[in-house]
Structures are given as C-alpha cells and as structure tokens.
Amino acid sequence: MRVLSVASEVYPLIKTGGLADVAGALPPALAAHGVEMRTLLPGYRSVMARLSKRPKVLHRYEGLLGVPARLLAAKVEGLDLIVLDAPSLYDRPGGPYGDEGGKDHPDNWLRFAALSRAGADVAGGLLADFAPDLVQAHDWQAAMTAAYMKFSGITVPSMVTVHNLAFQGHFPAEVFGGLDLPAEAFAMDGVEYYGGVGFLKAGLECAWAVTTVSPTYAREIMTPDFGMGLDGLMTRRADTLFGIVNGIDTEVWNPETDPHLTANYSAKSLKGRKANRRELDMVFGLDPGGPLFIVVSRLTWQKGMDLLAEAADDLVAAGARLAVLGTGDAALEGAFHAAAARHRGRIGFTLGYDEPLAHLMQGGADAILVPSRFEPCGLTQLYGLRYGCVPVVARTGGLADTVIDANAAALGAKVATGLLFEPMRADALRSAVRRIVSLHADRAAWTSMQRQAMRADVSWEKSAALYADLYAALIEGSRT
Ligand code: ADP
C-alpha cells in the first residue's frame, strides 16, 4: 500500500505538539505492515535547512493558488518526504503558524490551503513515481486535502486524522475566492461553516473516513460537551469515525538507555530512580522526602492547570512535593510561581520547554499528574507508564484508554497502572492526591504498580496494525 501523509509538522524536523510525534512515528511503524508512506510537509525555513543543496525537483508549479512553488523529494532521518517549497508562504522567521511574537500569520488560510491543494494533486497522480492508494491528512492545516480531492473528482480514498478538535482553522468567507474551489463547495457539505470557511470542518465533511487519537475521544466528540460545535457532524459520521491511540518512541523513551537520566534503570531494578530523584530535588530546589509529583505540560485550561494550582496547597499538606515544568497562559505561570514561593522546598517550578529535563522528571518522580479537561490522547502519561512514574489522570479521552485505575480489584489482580479521577474539579484532584499518597506508603503495592505500568505496551506496534487494517479496508472499499 502506498499512502500519502499530509502534515504541517513532522518530528524531528518541526514540532509544536503531539501531531508532529505521530506524523514522524507512523511511517517507520507502518513499514512493518507493508505500507510505503511518504509525507508531504511545508518547506519552512528550518525544514529547507535540512535538505541537501540540490534536492530532486518532483514538480514545478507556476502558480499554486497563485504562488510559485516546487515539490522536492528528500530523505531525512529515515523519512521519505515531499517538501512543498513555496518561499513566499513558508520562508519566514518564527514558528510554523505564527511570527516570532507568537502571533498567527494573517495568510495561514493560504499557507495551508496550498499545502492541501498540493496534497490533492499528488493524490490525483501528479508525480510519476508515486501514486498513492490512500491519503491521510492531519488536523485542520491539512484537512482541506480531502475537500480538494472531493471537488476535483479524485477517487483515491481520503482520511482525516484529528489530533485536537479544539483547533479548527476558521476563516472569513472572503478567503473562499482564493481557494480555487468551485462555487458549489461553499455549502454545508463543503467548506462553509457558519457563514465563513472551516478548514477542519471541510475535511471532516469530505473525507472517506475520520480518525482521532483514542477510542474514548472518538466517542466524546460526538457529544456537545466535547464536540466544539462539530458534534452533530461527528455523530452523522459515527460509522466512519475511528479512534486509534497513539504510541510513543520506545527507543527515545527508554529508562534503560536514556542519556538524560542521572542513573538508568529497568523494571527489574528500580534502584536508579533514587539518584534521579536526588538530581530532581536539586534542580527544583526541593527538600528530600515525601512522594514527588510532576507536571510536564502546556499551562492551559485544557490541561486543567488552574485546578492543579488550586489544589497545590492541599498537595503539600498531604506530605507530597510538586515539580512543574511548562509554559503557557501568563496567569497560570504566575499561579505556579506564587505556589513555589509559598511552599519553598515543597513546590518547584521551571518555566520553559526542556526535553532533557522532562526525561529526568519521568525517571525520578513518583507520579505524573495529568488533570486535563479533555485530552484527545495525551503522551506524558505514556512516558509515565514507560518510566514507572505512575500516572494520576483525569478520566477522559486517551487518558481513560491508557491507564488502569488502582481500584481494589485491579490492585488485587496486580493489573493497576495508575489512578483515574473524575469529575474534573479541584476537590476530585485533591482526593486523588490523598489516595495516591496513601498508596505510596504501601511500598510493596506501590512497587508492584510501578512495574505493572512499565510492562504496559505503549509502543506503536498495535496501533500501526490498526491503521494498516483501516487503510486496507478503505482501499478495498474503493475498488468494490
Ligand atoms: P499536547 O500535544 O496537547 O500539548 P501531549 O501530551 O499530546 O499534549 O504532548 C505534549 C508533548 O510535549 C509531550 O511530548 C510532552 O512531553 C511535551 N512537553 C510539553 N510541555 C513541555 C515542556 N515544558 N518541556 C518539555 N516537554 C514538554
């Protein structure tokens, strides 16, 4: 099977979130299932810098939605890439979506419509050496691929994968003229959304199938509480909506070999965790002793960080320590600075994005807190499982699908891997903290839970097989 993946970020070339991890991890994981995946991504400055001096030109556009552009072939870190080189759209400072100050680029509609148009062209047979059997487009930035395919009469099956329904790519109706779509596309079953243009909505409407990154989130987005205005559309699509949980790179995240740890360890011998804990205490200025809880997260409302800030005093009162690594809303950053100042030696806060420190935290702390209000899949709880840093998570989305709660039955059967709580309120989080502190005091039960967590399968193996099965079914369906 030949599959074209269209994505606005791909690890390790360009990353702002979990989408990049998935787009980068799927091609090698799928190769084992006979899937030849090529990835189309924008030629941002940082991506162009990774290409050879004379990359192979696959196609030259005189005007791709009015813009000069080329499709280049590249192999980077084992990934088979098609890079959309369009300097007027992508050769600029800042991140993939915004300027250096974090402000969205005003022409994002054009930048990602062009990406999607190119994706549809490749689907339609533009390239001599690669005619895909299926196209998988990720998130709103690539979702229009499915719309362009539909309105160009391209009959290759299309799939849109939603990593977070909160980001939808809404633009005013005026941009429609620049999309080079037939007038009929500006309709309910096309790109129109509440009088404007909705990129994700268009993809969800036009794709043959929709996937999201966990079965529970797939169910949740059919309800008004989680559907972000698209629950009606998702409900209509229930038969072609699938949830497949993300895996993680178990080489990059391996406590036995992780170079960012002070001491490596395995499920057999957890001894090394002590040295990592001591290092963490130093980094975060914590007094030794007491169970250590960590947070590695964007500091936002989605992640429930306001609930955590509210519960911080009780966490300290329960005898625990807290180390927080993150950036995000200024008010929440302020709240964690204040909590750290109030509880010197008990709460530590590091403002910033620090991958090595994130590894050390998983390798030295007792538990990771993920109190998200909604969570399509979540990755940090998977790292927690892999490192025996017990996840304490909200019962929502992918968190509910990947952690087995330490209730009496699960503890008795030795299958518990963490702790789930609901509702998403500060009082529930506080009682979860008390529960885990008392569990932590029972050393035998705790160690057994850590080991069980480390045995959980968090690799891409199973999920890659599910994707491959789904591709095959859609391709089969297109032939009959
Ligand atoms: P989301 O994509 O919604 O932010 P995920 O849990 O799916 O949440 O993925 C977040 C990713 O970013 C994880 O790999 C996590 O370790 C990483 N991350 C988030 N904040 C930080 C930070 N401050 N420092 C290092 N890594 C971070």
XYZ file of C-alpha atoms and ligand atoms in Angstrom:
507
model
C 0.000 0.000 0.000
C 1.233 3.470 -0.849
C -0.039 6.152 1.495
C 0.493 9.895 1.273
C 0.533 11.561 4.684
C -0.017 15.337 4.684
C 1.030 17.157 7.845
C 2.068 20.642 8.950
C 4.623 19.286 11.443
C 6.726 16.145 11.497
C 9.164 15.143 14.251
C 12.166 15.523 14.194
C 12.003 18.278 11.547
C 9.449 20.596 13.053
C 7.322 20.173 16.183
C 4.924 22.143 18.330
C 2.887 19.229 19.729
C 1.784 15.617 19.650
C 0.807 15.841 15.956
C 4.491 16.023 14.973
C 5.293 12.927 17.043
C 2.564 10.919 15.354
C 3.383 12.105 11.824
C 7.040 11.218 12.420
C 6.416 7.880 14.123
C 3.821 6.381 11.785
C 5.936 5.899 8.633
C 8.558 3.610 10.236
C 5.918 1.798 12.322
C 3.787 1.186 9.225
C 6.656 -0.049 7.071
C 6.457 -3.314 9.014
C 2.885 -3.677 7.739
C 3.750 -3.252 4.084
C 2.797 0.423 3.973
C 5.027 2.733 1.956
C 4.304 6.151 3.425
C 5.527 9.448 2.008
C 4.968 12.632 3.925
C 4.122 15.992 2.373
C 5.021 18.959 4.557
C 5.639 22.691 4.087
C 9.158 23.885 3.316
C 9.536 26.066 6.395
C 12.941 27.680 6.804
C 14.049 25.036 9.325
C 12.891 22.227 7.017
C 14.684 23.654 3.948
C 17.863 23.869 6.033
C 17.767 20.077 6.460
C 17.643 19.324 2.727
C 20.622 18.632 0.511
C 21.988 21.513 -1.611
C 20.430 20.169 -4.792
C 17.259 18.339 -3.853
C 15.421 16.437 -6.562
C 12.611 18.530 -8.046
C 9.472 16.428 -8.431
C 7.241 19.148 -9.817
C 7.277 22.871 -10.562
C 4.096 24.917 -10.137
C 3.837 28.190 -11.987
C 1.078 29.132 -9.622
C -0.130 27.009 -6.730
C -3.146 29.049 -5.656
C -1.316 31.904 -7.355
C 2.035 31.298 -5.690
C 5.247 29.953 -7.281
C 6.102 26.603 -5.732
C 8.011 23.352 -6.196
C 7.674 19.856 -4.810
C 11.041 18.488 -3.686
C 11.996 14.949 -2.756
C 14.038 14.433 0.389
C 15.050 11.702 2.800
C 15.658 12.982 6.322
C 16.181 10.733 9.347
C 14.694 7.793 7.503
C 11.560 9.717 6.499
C 10.572 9.813 2.842
C 9.493 13.414 2.348
C 7.835 15.558 -0.284
C 8.609 19.140 0.664
C 6.415 21.954 -0.611
C 8.930 24.682 -1.334
C 7.000 27.959 -1.625
C 9.228 30.715 -0.210
C 6.534 33.407 -0.229
C 4.457 31.209 2.100
C 6.972 29.451 4.309
C 10.371 31.151 4.217
C 9.941 33.419 7.231
C 11.093 33.616 10.852
C 9.007 32.307 13.761
C 7.162 29.010 14.201
C 5.104 27.022 11.718
C 1.938 29.017 12.392
C 2.996 32.364 13.782
C 5.651 35.052 13.881
C 8.412 35.348 16.464
C 5.990 37.026 18.869
C 3.607 34.049 18.575
C 1.010 35.963 16.523
C -0.694 33.833 13.826
C 0.386 34.634 10.263
C -2.509 36.505 8.574
C -2.187 34.338 5.442
C -2.406 30.991 7.267
C -5.502 30.175 5.203
C -3.407 30.401 2.030
C -0.356 28.672 3.517
C -2.344 25.587 4.457
C -4.783 25.646 1.560
C -1.702 25.478 -0.697
C -0.359 22.513 1.280
C -3.719 20.764 0.900
C -4.059 21.597 -2.799
C -0.620 20.078 -3.385
C -1.683 17.005 -1.371
C -4.752 16.568 -3.574
C -2.612 16.993 -6.700
C -0.274 14.202 -5.572
C -3.332 12.081 -4.794
C -4.565 12.774 -8.306
C -1.405 11.360 -9.885
C 0.776 14.465 -10.318
C 4.004 12.603 -9.580
C 5.291 9.969 -11.944
C 6.948 7.870 -9.245
C 4.333 7.965 -6.502
C 0.614 7.387 -6.996
C -0.871 6.884 -3.537
C -3.611 4.332 -2.819
C -4.831 6.475 0.082
C -4.260 9.913 1.589
C -4.131 10.626 5.319
C -4.380 14.324 6.207
C -3.624 15.519 9.727
C -5.541 18.283 11.543
C -7.014 21.496 10.117
C -3.799 22.504 8.378
C -4.023 19.515 6.021
C -7.735 18.658 6.224
C -8.603 20.630 3.090
C -6.762 17.946 1.120
C -9.916 15.818 1.394
C -12.075 18.733 0.189
C -9.830 19.458 -2.802
C -9.888 15.752 -3.657
C -13.656 15.588 -3.497
C -14.254 18.708 -5.575
C -11.625 17.690 -8.143
C -13.241 14.272 -8.563
C -10.172 12.398 -7.289
C -11.408 8.985 -6.254
C -8.499 7.860 -4.072
C -9.771 7.225 -0.513
C -9.066 10.018 1.971
C -8.779 10.025 5.730
C -8.624 13.000 8.090
C -6.978 12.442 11.459
C -7.949 14.784 14.280
C -5.316 15.346 16.953
C -7.288 18.048 18.745
C -10.768 19.187 17.751
C -10.179 22.483 19.558
C -8.119 23.745 16.628
C -10.343 24.077 13.563
C -8.913 26.682 11.173
C -11.845 29.117 10.802
C -11.518 31.963 8.322
C -13.835 34.685 6.994
C -15.910 33.978 3.875
C -13.721 36.394 1.869
C -10.907 33.808 1.647
C -13.124 31.435 -0.338
C -12.337 33.212 -3.623
C -8.633 32.481 -3.094
C -9.129 28.741 -2.538
C -9.732 27.932 -6.205
C -12.694 25.711 -5.428
C -15.936 25.572 -7.446
C -18.752 27.787 -6.120
C -20.720 24.678 -5.065
C -18.015 23.966 -2.453
C -19.219 26.905 -0.381
C -22.029 24.870 1.125
C -22.990 22.808 4.160
C -21.498 19.640 2.649
C -18.340 21.515 1.713
C -16.166 24.189 3.291
C -18.858 26.577 4.549
C -19.085 26.864 8.323
C -21.410 29.380 10.000
C -21.069 31.773 7.093
C -17.280 31.515 6.954
C -14.809 28.850 5.869
C -13.882 25.968 8.195
C -10.836 24.006 7.093
C -11.206 21.136 9.563
C -14.954 21.046 9.101
C -14.464 20.791 5.328
C -12.091 17.857 5.743
C -14.384 16.090 8.207
C -17.260 16.541 5.794
C -15.419 15.366 2.670
C -13.069 12.607 3.886
C -13.963 8.959 3.369
C -13.080 8.257 6.994
C -12.176 10.244 10.087
C -9.877 9.043 12.806
C -8.922 10.529 16.115
C -6.251 9.547 18.558
C -8.208 7.456 21.062
C -11.478 5.489 21.136
C -12.836 7.432 24.113
C -12.153 10.805 22.442
C -13.867 9.476 19.294
C -16.986 8.867 21.390
C -16.654 12.129 23.303
C -16.524 14.337 20.203
C -19.987 13.128 19.265
C -21.324 14.964 22.357
C -21.929 18.710 22.815
C -19.518 18.861 25.783
C -16.515 17.792 23.678
C -17.636 18.366 20.086
C -16.597 22.034 19.926
C -19.579 22.730 17.677
C -18.863 19.761 15.395
C -20.625 17.069 17.470
C -23.565 16.983 15.025
C -21.244 16.340 12.106
C -19.261 13.749 14.058
C -22.478 11.962 15.075
C -23.598 11.818 11.451
C -20.244 10.233 10.635
C -20.348 7.714 13.518
C -19.995 4.736 11.148
C -16.812 6.123 9.599
C -15.270 7.609 12.743
C -12.496 5.583 14.384
C -10.289 6.042 17.459
C -6.730 4.679 17.479
C -4.459 5.522 20.420
C -1.013 6.970 19.854
C 2.124 5.104 20.784
C 5.470 6.578 21.774
C 9.018 6.080 20.535
C 10.185 3.417 22.974
C 13.831 3.943 21.956
C 13.873 7.667 22.699
C 11.877 6.963 25.856
C 13.723 4.027 27.375
C 14.785 4.234 31.038
C 17.429 1.557 30.458
C 19.362 3.680 27.946
C 18.065 7.262 28.336
C 21.124 9.589 28.257
C 19.203 12.336 30.084
C 18.917 10.293 33.278
C 21.480 10.503 36.071
C 21.039 6.741 36.503
C 19.433 4.242 34.147
C 17.164 1.521 35.479
C 14.740 -1.202 34.449
C 11.520 -2.758 35.726
C 13.638 -5.459 37.364
C 15.662 -2.983 39.378
C 14.201 0.442 40.048
C 17.196 1.444 42.166
C 18.480 4.064 39.711
C 15.346 6.131 40.262
C 16.750 7.291 43.654
C 19.698 9.094 42.035
C 17.368 10.697 39.504
C 15.153 11.886 42.346
C 18.120 13.457 44.143
C 19.072 15.283 40.948
C 15.491 16.493 40.536
C 15.367 17.752 44.121
C 18.441 19.854 43.334
C 17.128 21.184 40.023
C 13.782 22.192 41.536
C 15.116 23.241 44.961
C 13.050 20.641 46.834
C 13.663 19.199 50.297
C 14.222 15.455 50.163
C 11.460 13.083 51.297
C 7.768 12.644 50.517
C 6.323 11.395 47.239
C 7.220 13.648 44.306
C 4.506 14.567 41.802
C 5.405 16.127 38.479
C 3.710 18.024 35.686
C 5.171 18.433 32.173
C 2.606 20.356 30.214
C 1.345 23.347 28.368
C -0.071 25.512 31.157
C -3.619 25.930 29.884
C -7.264 25.490 30.801
C -7.490 22.350 28.604
C -4.758 20.750 30.700
C -6.609 21.575 33.955
C -3.663 23.559 35.218
C -5.960 26.005 37.048
C -7.363 23.024 39.009
C -3.868 21.930 39.913
C -2.843 25.428 41.032
C -5.955 25.413 43.241
C -5.094 22.015 44.741
C -1.397 22.797 45.280
C -1.707 23.764 48.971
C -3.553 20.526 49.778
C -0.977 18.508 47.913
C 1.727 19.942 50.157
C -0.480 19.405 53.235
C -0.784 15.725 52.258
C 3.008 15.466 52.557
C 3.813 15.431 48.831
C 6.210 17.509 46.722
C 5.392 19.020 43.342
C 7.699 19.876 40.433
C 6.163 21.669 37.450
C 7.779 22.164 34.026
C 5.809 24.133 31.475
C 4.895 27.304 29.647
C 1.550 28.732 28.709
C -1.007 31.227 29.961
C 0.620 34.098 31.833
C -1.919 33.858 34.693
C -1.140 30.168 35.232
C 2.603 30.753 35.043
C 2.052 33.379 37.746
C -0.001 30.964 39.848
C 2.809 28.369 39.838
C 5.463 30.992 40.609
C 3.321 32.058 43.575
C 2.765 28.454 44.739
C 6.522 27.795 44.596
C 7.192 30.960 46.611
C 4.538 29.975 49.202
C 5.917 26.457 49.599
C 9.660 26.786 49.258
C 11.279 23.334 49.302
C 7.917 21.672 48.641
C 6.917 23.053 45.250
C 9.346 23.832 42.423
C 8.503 25.499 39.111
C 10.607 25.669 35.946
C 9.219 27.936 33.266
C 10.169 26.761 29.780
C 10.316 23.884 27.328
C 13.083 21.451 28.260
C 13.113 17.987 26.712
C 16.082 16.572 28.719
C 14.558 17.780 31.996
C 11.222 16.183 31.003
C 13.051 12.844 30.718
C 14.777 13.233 34.098
C 11.443 14.099 35.728
C 9.807 10.896 34.455
C 12.841 8.937 35.633
C 12.932 10.299 39.178
C 9.426 11.273 40.276
C 6.806 9.013 41.841
C 3.772 10.141 39.877
C 2.822 12.394 36.965
C -0.363 14.444 37.189
C -2.491 14.950 34.056
C -5.750 16.634 35.154
C -6.921 17.535 31.608
C -10.495 18.689 30.996
C -10.255 16.966 27.619
C -7.363 15.005 26.150
C -7.515 13.502 22.655
C -4.730 11.055 23.540
C -2.004 12.580 25.691
C 1.608 11.480 25.615
C 3.030 12.335 29.023
C 1.007 9.603 30.757
C 2.507 7.113 28.265
C 6.025 8.278 29.130
C 4.997 7.956 32.790
C 3.947 4.334 32.256
C 7.196 3.531 30.449
C 9.288 5.071 33.261
C 7.310 3.765 36.238
C 6.269 7.332 37.069
C 2.718 6.431 37.991
C 0.127 8.432 36.018
C -2.619 10.170 38.001
C -5.025 11.253 35.279
C -8.491 12.613 34.570
C -10.915 10.017 33.234
C -11.234 11.497 29.754
C -10.132 10.784 26.169
C -6.909 8.901 25.702
C -6.097 9.151 29.403
C -9.055 6.858 30.176
C -7.937 4.458 27.422
C -4.319 4.052 28.527
C -4.306 3.947 32.349
C -5.817 1.180 34.524
C -7.138 2.623 37.767
C -5.797 1.302 41.062
C -9.158 0.226 42.455
C -9.253 -2.676 44.903
C -9.975 -5.260 42.191
C -7.183 -4.053 39.891
C -4.713 -3.865 42.775
C -5.695 -7.360 43.882
C -5.213 -8.705 40.364
C -1.952 -6.723 40.032
C -3.061 -5.017 36.827
C -3.331 -1.404 38.064
C -1.027 1.065 36.308
C -2.146 4.397 37.746
C -5.041 6.346 39.086
C -8.073 7.853 37.349
C -10.274 10.548 38.822
C -13.420 12.468 37.936
C -15.171 14.845 37.835
C -12.649 17.396 36.625
C -12.752 19.535 39.730
C -10.128 20.616 42.229
C -11.777 18.609 45.045
C -11.600 15.389 42.982
C -7.959 16.097 42.184
C -7.255 16.667 45.892
C -8.808 13.356 46.851
C -6.854 11.617 44.059
C -3.675 13.085 45.547
C -4.618 11.813 49.009
C -5.364 8.366 47.562
C -2.046 8.155 45.799
C -0.091 9.411 48.827
C -1.617 6.673 50.977
C -0.972 4.069 48.266
C 2.627 5.267 48.050
C 3.060 4.463 51.743
C 2.425 0.774 50.993
C 5.820 0.122 49.420
C 5.075 -3.378 48.110
C 1.819 -2.356 46.434
C 3.445 0.757 45.016
C 6.437 -1.010 43.513
C 4.164 -3.628 42.022
C 2.093 -0.873 40.391
C 5.239 0.784 39.006
C 6.378 -2.488 37.499
C 2.937 -3.121 36.037
C 2.986 0.373 34.493
C 6.376 -0.336 32.928
C 5.002 -3.537 31.396
C 2.166 -1.693 29.610
C 2.525 -1.746 25.828
C 2.965 1.912 24.861
C 4.733 1.215 21.559
C 3.291 1.904 18.113
C 3.051 -1.804 17.351
C -0.674 -2.396 17.936
C -1.840 0.983 16.671
C 0.209 0.776 13.475
C -1.538 -2.538 12.744
C -4.922 -0.858 13.305
C -4.065 1.967 10.895
C -2.831 -0.529 8.307
C -6.086 -2.523 8.622
C -8.152 0.619 8.214
C -6.187 1.758 5.140
C -6.649 -1.693 3.611
C -10.392 -1.670 4.284
C -10.823 1.784 2.709
C -8.745 0.870 -0.327
C -10.707 -2.367 -0.682
C -13.940 -0.359 -0.392
C -12.805 1.965 -3.172
C -12.409 -0.994 -5.533
C -15.819 -2.505 -4.944
P -0.377 18.443 23.680
O 0.069 17.980 22.318
O -1.842 18.697 23.814
O 0.426 19.579 24.248
P 0.531 15.816 24.563
O 0.591 15.196 25.920
O -0.140 15.039 23.488
O -0.143 17.246 24.737
O 2.002 16.137 24.042
C 2.810 17.088 24.669
C 4.246 16.803 24.307
O 5.057 17.952 24.587
C 4.866 15.691 25.130
O 5.868 15.094 24.356
C 5.457 16.456 26.334
O 6.480 15.760 26.986
C 5.971 17.673 25.653
N 6.024 18.867 26.514
C 5.011 19.693 26.856
N 5.466 20.719 27.605
C 6.790 20.538 27.748
C 7.844 21.269 28.409
N 7.588 22.379 29.065
N 9.099 20.782 28.335
C 9.360 19.647 27.651
N 8.430 18.908 27.020
C 7.153 19.358 27.049
